[in-house]
GROMACS .gro file of N, CA and C in nm:
model
  405
    1MET      N    1   1.251   1.599  -1.961
    1MET     CA    2   1.239   1.491  -1.865
    1MET      C    3   1.346   1.512  -1.758
    2PRO      N    4   1.306   1.501  -1.631
    2PRO     CA    5   1.404   1.522  -1.523
    2PRO      C    6   1.507   1.409  -1.522
    3PRO      N    7   1.626   1.439  -1.472
    3PRO     CA    8   1.730   1.336  -1.471
    3PRO      C    9   1.696   1.217  -1.382
    4SER      N   10   1.603   1.231  -1.286
    4SER     CA   11   1.573   1.123  -1.194
    4SER      C   12   1.452   1.039  -1.236
    5PHE      N   13   1.396   1.067  -1.355
    5PHE     CA   14   1.276   0.996  -1.398
    5PHE      C   15   1.302   0.846  -1.403
    6GLY      N   16   1.220   0.770  -1.328
    6GLY     CA   17   1.234   0.625  -1.326
    6GLY      C   18   1.337   0.573  -1.228
    7PHE      N   19   1.405   0.659  -1.157
    7PHE     CA   20   1.505   0.616  -1.061
    7PHE      C   21   1.449   0.627  -0.920
    8LYS      N   22   1.502   0.543  -0.832
    8LYS     CA   23   1.459   0.545  -0.692
    8LYS      C   24   1.568   0.609  -0.608
    9PHE      N   25   1.525   0.679  -0.506
    9PHE     CA   26   1.615   0.737  -0.408
    9PHE      C   27   1.571   0.693  -0.271
   10TRP      N   28   1.666   0.647  -0.192
   10TRP     CA   29   1.635   0.611  -0.054
   10TRP      C   30   1.653   0.737   0.029
   11LEU      N   31   1.550   0.771   0.104
   11LEU     CA   32   1.554   0.892   0.184
   11LEU      C   33   1.619   0.867   0.319
   12ASP      N   34   1.691   0.967   0.364
   12ASP     CA   35   1.751   0.965   0.496
   12ASP      C   36   1.653   1.033   0.591
   13HIS      N   37   1.604   0.959   0.689
   13HIS     CA   38   1.502   1.014   0.778
   13HIS      C   39   1.553   1.127   0.867
   14GLU      N   40   1.683   1.149   0.869
   14GLU     CA   41   1.739   1.256   0.951
   14GLU      C   42   1.760   1.385   0.873
   15LYS      N   43   1.733   1.382   0.741
   15LYS     CA   44   1.750   1.501   0.658
   15LYS      C   45   1.616   1.541   0.599
   16ARG      N   46   1.604   1.668   0.564
   16ARG     CA   47   1.481   1.717   0.502
   16ARG      C   48   1.468   1.660   0.361
   17ILE      N   49   1.347   1.619   0.326
   17ILE     CA   50   1.322   1.560   0.194
   17ILE      C   51   1.356   1.660   0.085
   18LYS      N   52   1.318   1.785   0.105
   18LYS     CA   53   1.343   1.889   0.005
   18LYS      C   54   1.492   1.898  -0.029
   19ASP      N   55   1.577   1.890   0.072
   19ASP     CA   56   1.721   1.897   0.049
   19ASP      C   57   1.774   1.774  -0.025
   20GLN      N   58   1.716   1.659   0.003
   20GLN     CA   59   1.763   1.535  -0.060
   20GLN      C   60   1.724   1.526  -0.206
   21LEU      N   61   1.614   1.589  -0.243
   21LEU     CA   62   1.565   1.581  -0.381
   21LEU      C   63   1.614   1.696  -0.468
   22LYS      N   64   1.682   1.793  -0.409
   22LYS     CA   65   1.729   1.910  -0.482
   22LYS      C   66   1.818   1.868  -0.598
   23GLY      N   67   1.786   1.915  -0.717
   23GLY     CA   68   1.864   1.884  -0.836
   23GLY      C   69   1.824   1.754  -0.903
   24HIS      N   70   1.733   1.679  -0.842
   24HIS     CA   71   1.692   1.551  -0.900
   24HIS      C   72   1.554   1.557  -0.963
   25ILE      N   73   1.478   1.660  -0.931
   25ILE     CA   74   1.340   1.667  -0.977
   25ILE      C   75   1.315   1.803  -1.041
   26SER      N   76   1.248   1.802  -1.154
   26SER     CA   77   1.213   1.930  -1.217
   26SER      C   78   1.071   1.967  -1.177
   27SER      N   79   0.981   1.978  -1.273
   27SER     CA   80   0.845   2.023  -1.244
   27SER      C   81   0.751   1.909  -1.201
   28LEU      N   82   0.794   1.786  -1.216
   28LEU     CA   83   0.708   1.674  -1.177
   28LEU      C   84   0.703   1.658  -1.026
   29GLU      N   85   0.586   1.619  -0.977
   29GLU     CA   86   0.572   1.593  -0.835
   29GLU      C   87   0.641   1.460  -0.803
   30PRO      N   88   0.717   1.456  -0.696
   30PRO     CA   89   0.780   1.328  -0.662
   30PRO      C   90   0.676   1.229  -0.611
   31VAL      N   91   0.701   1.103  -0.635
   31VAL     CA   92   0.614   0.995  -0.587
   31VAL      C   93   0.692   0.921  -0.479
   32PHE      N   94   0.630   0.906  -0.363
   32PHE     CA   95   0.695   0.838  -0.252
   32PHE      C   96   0.629   0.703  -0.229
   33ASN      N   97   0.711   0.602  -0.211
   33ASN     CA   98   0.663   0.468  -0.181
   33ASN      C   99   0.736   0.417  -0.059
   34PHE      N  100   0.664   0.341   0.023
   34PHE     CA  101   0.731   0.269   0.130
   34PHE      C  102   0.780   0.138   0.070
   35GLU      N  103   0.909   0.112   0.079
   35GLU     CA  104   0.963  -0.012   0.029
   35GLU      C  105   1.069  -0.062   0.126
   36VAL      N  106   1.083  -0.190   0.130
   36VAL     CA  107   1.182  -0.254   0.216
   36VAL      C  108   1.312  -0.266   0.138
   37LYS      N  109   1.419  -0.218   0.196
   37LYS     CA  110   1.549  -0.225   0.130
   37LYS      C  111   1.610  -0.365   0.147
   38PHE      N  112   1.596  -0.421   0.266
   38PHE     CA  113   1.645  -0.555   0.296
   38PHE      C  114   1.537  -0.629   0.373
   39TYR      N  115   1.513  -0.752   0.335
   39TYR     CA  116   1.418  -0.834   0.409
   39TYR      C  117   1.489  -0.896   0.528
   40PRO      N  118   1.428  -0.892   0.645
   40PRO     CA  119   1.493  -0.955   0.761
   40PRO      C  120   1.492  -1.107   0.745
   41PRO      N  121   1.599  -1.175   0.785
   41PRO     CA  122   1.603  -1.321   0.772
   41PRO      C  123   1.500  -1.390   0.860
   42GLU      N  124   1.466  -1.330   0.972
   42GLU     CA  125   1.367  -1.385   1.064
   42GLU      C  126   1.268  -1.274   1.102
   43PRO      N  127   1.159  -1.258   1.028
   43PRO     CA  128   1.065  -1.149   1.057
   43PRO      C  129   1.006  -1.154   1.197
   44ILE      N  130   1.007  -1.270   1.260
   44ILE     CA  131   0.951  -1.283   1.394
   44ILE      C  132   1.029  -1.200   1.496
   45ILE      N  133   1.156  -1.168   1.464
   45ILE     CA  134   1.235  -1.089   1.559
   45ILE      C  135   1.197  -0.941   1.558
   46LEU      N  136   1.118  -0.899   1.458
   46LEU     CA  137   1.073  -0.759   1.455
   46LEU      C  138   0.978  -0.738   1.572
   47GLN      N  139   1.009  -0.642   1.656
   47GLN     CA  140   0.934  -0.623   1.779
   47GLN      C  141   0.805  -0.544   1.758
   48GLU      N  142   0.807  -0.449   1.668
   48GLU     CA  143   0.691  -0.363   1.647
   48GLU      C  144   0.589  -0.429   1.556
   49GLU      N  145   0.464  -0.435   1.600
   49GLU     CA  146   0.359  -0.494   1.519
   49GLU      C  147   0.340  -0.418   1.388
   50LEU      N  148   0.349  -0.286   1.392
   50LEU     CA  149   0.334  -0.205   1.272
   50LEU      C  150   0.444  -0.238   1.171
   51THR      N  151   0.566  -0.258   1.217
   51THR     CA  152   0.677  -0.293   1.128
   51THR      C  153   0.651  -0.427   1.062
   52ARG      N  154   0.605  -0.526   1.139
   52ARG     CA  155   0.573  -0.657   1.080
   52ARG      C  156   0.462  -0.645   0.978
   53TYR      N  157   0.362  -0.562   1.007
   53TYR     CA  158   0.250  -0.541   0.915
   53TYR      C  159   0.298  -0.477   0.785
   54LEU      N  160   0.379  -0.373   0.794
   54LEU     CA  161   0.431  -0.305   0.675
   54LEU      C  162   0.520  -0.398   0.593
   55LEU      N  163   0.598  -0.481   0.660
   55LEU     CA  164   0.681  -0.579   0.590
   55LEU      C  165   0.592  -0.678   0.514
   56THR      N  166   0.484  -0.722   0.578
   56THR     CA  167   0.391  -0.814   0.513
   56THR      C  168   0.330  -0.751   0.389
   57LEU      N  169   0.289  -0.625   0.399
   57LEU     CA  170   0.233  -0.555   0.283
   57LEU      C  171   0.335  -0.545   0.170
   58GLN      N  172   0.461  -0.517   0.206
   58GLN     CA  173   0.565  -0.504   0.105
   58GLN      C  174   0.591  -0.638   0.037
   59LEU      N  175   0.596  -0.745   0.115
   59LEU     CA  176   0.616  -0.878   0.056
   59LEU      C  177   0.503  -0.912  -0.040
   60ARG      N  178   0.380  -0.884   0.004
   60ARG     CA  179   0.264  -0.913  -0.080
   60ARG      C  180   0.270  -0.833  -0.210
   61HIS      N  181   0.307  -0.707  -0.200
   61HIS     CA  182   0.319  -0.620  -0.318
   61HIS      C  183   0.427  -0.672  -0.412
   62ASP      N  184   0.542  -0.709  -0.357
   62ASP     CA  185   0.652  -0.759  -0.440
   62ASP      C  186   0.616  -0.890  -0.509
   63ILE      N  187   0.541  -0.975  -0.442
   63ILE     CA  188   0.496  -1.101  -0.503
   63ILE      C  189   0.399  -1.071  -0.616
   64MET      N  190   0.302  -0.982  -0.592
   64MET     CA  191   0.202  -0.950  -0.694
   64MET      C  192   0.265  -0.883  -0.816
   65ASP      N  193   0.370  -0.804  -0.795
   65ASP     CA  194   0.438  -0.737  -0.906
   65ASP      C  195   0.539  -0.827  -0.978
   66GLY      N  196   0.563  -0.944  -0.924
   66GLY     CA  197   0.659  -1.035  -0.985
   66GLY      C  198   0.803  -1.005  -0.948
   67LYS      N  199   0.827  -0.909  -0.858
   67LYS     CA  200   0.964  -0.879  -0.815
   67LYS      C  201   1.021  -0.991  -0.730
   68LEU      N  202   0.932  -1.063  -0.662
   68LEU     CA  203   0.971  -1.172  -0.575
   68LEU      C  204   0.900  -1.298  -0.625
   69PRO      N  205   0.967  -1.375  -0.710
   69PRO     CA  206   0.900  -1.492  -0.769
   69PRO      C  207   0.874  -1.601  -0.665
   70CYS      N  208   0.763  -1.672  -0.683
   70CYS     CA  209   0.724  -1.780  -0.592
   70CYS      C  210   0.682  -1.902  -0.673
   71THR      N  211   0.700  -2.016  -0.613
   71THR     CA  212   0.650  -2.139  -0.673
   71THR      C  213   0.500  -2.149  -0.647
   72PHE      N  214   0.436  -2.241  -0.713
   72PHE     CA  215   0.293  -2.266  -0.694
   72PHE      C  216   0.264  -2.295  -0.546
   73VAL      N  217   0.343  -2.381  -0.486
   73VAL     CA  218   0.321  -2.420  -0.347
   73VAL      C  219   0.341  -2.301  -0.253
   74THR      N  220   0.444  -2.221  -0.277
   74THR     CA  221   0.467  -2.103  -0.194
   74THR      C  222   0.351  -2.006  -0.206
   75HIS      N  223   0.301  -1.983  -0.327
   75HIS     CA  224   0.183  -1.898  -0.345
   75HIS      C  225   0.066  -1.953  -0.265
   76ALA      N  226   0.046  -2.084  -0.270
   76ALA     CA  227  -0.067  -2.146  -0.200
   76ALA      C  228  -0.053  -2.131  -0.049
   77ILE      N  229   0.065  -2.154   0.004
   77ILE     CA  230   0.086  -2.142   0.149
   77ILE      C  231   0.070  -1.997   0.194
   78LEU      N  232   0.134  -1.904   0.123
   78LEU     CA  233   0.121  -1.763   0.160
   78LEU      C  234  -0.024  -1.716   0.147
   79GLY      N  235  -0.092  -1.762   0.043
   79GLY     CA  236  -0.233  -1.728   0.026
   79GLY      C  237  -0.318  -1.780   0.141
   80SER      N  238  -0.288  -1.902   0.187
   80SER     CA  239  -0.364  -1.958   0.299
   80SER      C  240  -0.341  -1.879   0.427
   81PHE      N  241  -0.219  -1.829   0.447
   81PHE     CA  242  -0.193  -1.745   0.564
   81PHE      C  243  -0.268  -1.612   0.554
   82THR      N  244  -0.277  -1.558   0.433
   82THR     CA  245  -0.353  -1.435   0.412
   82THR      C  246  -0.500  -1.457   0.447
   83VAL      N  247  -0.556  -1.567   0.400
   83VAL     CA  248  -0.696  -1.599   0.429
   83VAL      C  249  -0.715  -1.619   0.579
   84GLN      N  250  -0.620  -1.688   0.642
   84GLN     CA  251  -0.627  -1.710   0.787
   84GLN      C  252  -0.629  -1.577   0.861
   85ALA      N  253  -0.544  -1.484   0.817
   85ALA     CA  254  -0.538  -1.353   0.882
   85ALA      C  255  -0.666  -1.273   0.858
   86GLU      N  256  -0.722  -1.282   0.739
   86GLU     CA  257  -0.841  -1.203   0.703
   86GLU      C  258  -0.971  -1.263   0.755
   87LEU      N  259  -0.985  -1.396   0.745
   87LEU     CA  260  -1.112  -1.461   0.776
   87LEU      C  261  -1.110  -1.549   0.900
   88GLY      N  262  -0.992  -1.577   0.951
   88GLY     CA  263  -0.982  -1.665   1.068
   88GLY      C  264  -0.977  -1.811   1.028
   89ASP      N  265  -1.004  -1.897   1.126
   89ASP     CA  266  -0.998  -2.041   1.104
   89ASP      C  267  -1.098  -2.084   0.999
   90TYR      N  268  -1.064  -2.193   0.931
   90TYR     CA  269  -1.155  -2.253   0.835
   90TYR      C  270  -1.279  -2.299   0.908
   91ASP      N  271  -1.394  -2.268   0.853
   91ASP     CA  272  -1.522  -2.304   0.913
   91ASP      C  273  -1.605  -2.373   0.806
   92GLU      N  274  -1.641  -2.498   0.831
   92GLU     CA  275  -1.716  -2.578   0.733
   92GLU      C  276  -1.846  -2.510   0.692
   93ILE      N  277  -1.912  -2.442   0.784
   93ILE     CA  278  -2.040  -2.378   0.753
   93ILE      C  279  -2.020  -2.260   0.658
   94ASN      N  280  -1.922  -2.175   0.687
   94ASN     CA  281  -1.899  -2.055   0.604
   94ASN      C  282  -1.809  -2.080   0.483
   95HIS      N  283  -1.720  -2.176   0.495
   95HIS     CA  284  -1.622  -2.198   0.389
   95HIS      C  285  -1.634  -2.336   0.326
   96GLY      N  286  -1.738  -2.407   0.356
   96GLY     CA  287  -1.753  -2.549   0.323
   96GLY      C  288  -1.742  -2.585   0.177
   97ASP      N  289  -1.739  -2.715   0.155
   97ASP     CA  290  -1.717  -2.773   0.022
   97ASP      C  291  -1.846  -2.775  -0.060
   98ARG      N  292  -1.887  -2.660  -0.109
   98ARG     CA  293  -2.003  -2.654  -0.199
   98ARG      C  294  -1.953  -2.664  -0.342
   99ILE      N  295  -2.029  -2.725  -0.427
   99ILE     CA  296  -1.992  -2.741  -0.568
   99ILE      C  297  -2.046  -2.620  -0.645
  100ASN      N  298  -1.959  -2.552  -0.722
  100ASN     CA  299  -2.007  -2.438  -0.801
  100ASN      C  300  -2.046  -2.485  -0.941
  101VAL      N  301  -2.086  -2.392  -1.028
  101VAL     CA  302  -2.135  -2.426  -1.161
  101VAL      C  303  -2.030  -2.495  -1.248
  102ASN      N  304  -1.903  -2.472  -1.219
  102ASN     CA  305  -1.797  -2.536  -1.297
  102ASN      C  306  -1.761  -2.674  -1.244
  103GLY      N  307  -1.830  -2.716  -1.137
  103GLY     CA  308  -1.801  -2.846  -1.079
  103GLY      C  309  -1.681  -2.846  -0.987
  104ILE      N  310  -1.627  -2.727  -0.956
  104ILE     CA  311  -1.511  -2.716  -0.868
  104ILE      C  312  -1.562  -2.679  -0.729
  105SER      N  313  -1.511  -2.745  -0.628
  105SER     CA  314  -1.565  -2.720  -0.495
  105SER      C  315  -1.462  -2.662  -0.400
  106GLY      N  316  -1.515  -2.601  -0.295
  106GLY     CA  317  -1.434  -2.569  -0.180
  106GLY      C  318  -1.366  -2.434  -0.173
  107PHE      N  319  -1.377  -2.348  -0.272
  107PHE     CA  320  -1.304  -2.222  -0.258
  107PHE      C  321  -1.384  -2.101  -0.304
  108GLU      N  322  -1.516  -2.110  -0.307
  108GLU     CA  323  -1.597  -1.995  -0.347
  108GLU      C  324  -1.571  -1.875  -0.256
  109TYR      N  325  -1.543  -1.900  -0.129
  109TYR     CA  326  -1.518  -1.792  -0.033
  109TYR      C  327  -1.389  -1.716  -0.063
  110LEU      N  328  -1.305  -1.766  -0.153
  110LEU     CA  329  -1.180  -1.701  -0.190
  110LEU      C  330  -1.191  -1.614  -0.315
  111GLU      N  331  -1.307  -1.615  -0.377
  111GLU     CA  332  -1.326  -1.548  -0.506
  111GLU      C  333  -1.283  -1.400  -0.505
  112GLY      N  334  -1.301  -1.328  -0.395
  112GLY     CA  335  -1.268  -1.186  -0.392
  112GLY      C  336  -1.122  -1.155  -0.366
  113PHE      N  337  -1.042  -1.255  -0.336
  113PHE     CA  338  -0.902  -1.234  -0.303
  113PHE      C  339  -0.815  -1.244  -0.429
  114CYS      N  340  -0.705  -1.169  -0.427
  114CYS     CA  341  -0.607  -1.179  -0.535
  114CYS      C  342  -0.474  -1.219  -0.468
  115PHE      N  343  -0.428  -1.340  -0.497
  115PHE     CA  344  -0.311  -1.395  -0.432
  115PHE      C  345  -0.186  -1.397  -0.519
  116ALA      N  346  -0.206  -1.403  -0.649
  116ALA     CA  347  -0.092  -1.419  -0.740
  116ALA      C  348  -0.122  -1.344  -0.869
  117PRO      N  349  -0.018  -1.305  -0.943
  117PRO     CA  350  -0.041  -1.230  -1.067
  117PRO      C  351  -0.137  -1.299  -1.164
  118ASN      N  352  -0.124  -1.427  -1.184
  118ASN     CA  353  -0.211  -1.500  -1.276
  118ASN      C  354  -0.271  -1.620  -1.204
  119GLN      N  355  -0.354  -1.591  -1.104
  119GLN     CA  356  -0.405  -1.703  -1.024
  119GLN      C  357  -0.506  -1.786  -1.102
  120THR      N  358  -0.507  -1.913  -1.071
  120THR     CA  359  -0.590  -2.010  -1.140
  120THR      C  360  -0.685  -2.076  -1.040
  121PRO      N  361  -0.788  -2.143  -1.089
  121PRO     CA  362  -0.874  -2.219  -0.999
  121PRO      C  363  -0.795  -2.326  -0.921
  122GLU      N  364  -0.691  -2.381  -0.981
  122GLU     CA  365  -0.608  -2.479  -0.911
  122GLU      C  366  -0.538  -2.417  -0.791
  123LEU      N  367  -0.490  -2.293  -0.809
  123LEU     CA  368  -0.425  -2.224  -0.697
  123LEU      C  369  -0.526  -2.198  -0.586
  124LEU      N  370  -0.646  -2.151  -0.620
  124LEU     CA  371  -0.748  -2.125  -0.519
  124LEU      C  372  -0.783  -2.253  -0.443
  125GLY      N  373  -0.791  -2.365  -0.515
  125GLY     CA  374  -0.818  -2.492  -0.450
  125GLY      C  375  -0.708  -2.531  -0.352
  126ALA      N  376  -0.583  -2.510  -0.391
  126ALA     CA  377  -0.470  -2.541  -0.303
  126ALA      C  378  -0.470  -2.450  -0.180
  127ILE      N  379  -0.501  -2.322  -0.199
  127ILE     CA  380  -0.508  -2.228  -0.087
  127ILE      C  381  -0.615  -2.273   0.011
  128ALA      N  382  -0.731  -2.312  -0.041
  128ALA     CA  383  -0.839  -2.359   0.046
  128ALA      C  384  -0.796  -2.482   0.124
  129GLU      N  385  -0.725  -2.573   0.060
  129GLU     CA  386  -0.680  -2.694   0.130
  129GLU      C  387  -0.581  -2.660   0.242
  130PHE      N  388  -0.487  -2.570   0.215
  130PHE     CA  389  -0.393  -2.528   0.320
  130PHE      C  390  -0.466  -2.453   0.431
  131HIS      N  391  -0.565  -2.372   0.395
  131HIS     CA  392  -0.641  -2.296   0.495
  131HIS      C  393  -0.712  -2.391   0.591
  132LYS      N  394  -0.760  -2.503   0.545
  132LYS     CA  395  -0.827  -2.601   0.632
  132LYS      C  396  -0.733  -2.652   0.741
  133GLU      N  397  -0.605  -2.656   0.711
  133GLU     CA  398  -0.506  -2.711   0.806
  133GLU      C  399  -0.465  -2.612   0.915
  134HIS      N  400  -0.486  -2.483   0.896
  134HIS     CA  401  -0.445  -2.383   0.996
  134HIS      C  402  -0.539  -2.386   1.115
  135LYS      N  403  -0.484  -2.375   1.230
  135LYS     CA  404  -0.564  -2.368   1.354
  135LYS      C  405  -0.514  -2.255   1.439
   0.00000   0.00000   0.00000
């Protein structure tokens, strides 16, 4: 087993990757991940749209992996923003309050989304309610 198995290395973008990994990896192929080292206190100050997008993906990944714990309400609010970004404004015709077979209404349009590690129908209902409020 290589000495670096299970360890992370932050790469220096000004140096060659091969030189930075020398002595840390044996026969295994290295796995590279984009990860945020520090979260900005105000993401709105990030000027590049791509940077904001990558930060959003990293936050979502960290929440789903449980690295960044969230309360029920935080999950619901973040989920509603995700739905807003993916589907746009709440539309009664497309997202309306239809009753499903379980007697739960209003969030069938969210069925394909994964917002939290162990999401519940209650969370989906809360996300739908917050989504209605976004304009």
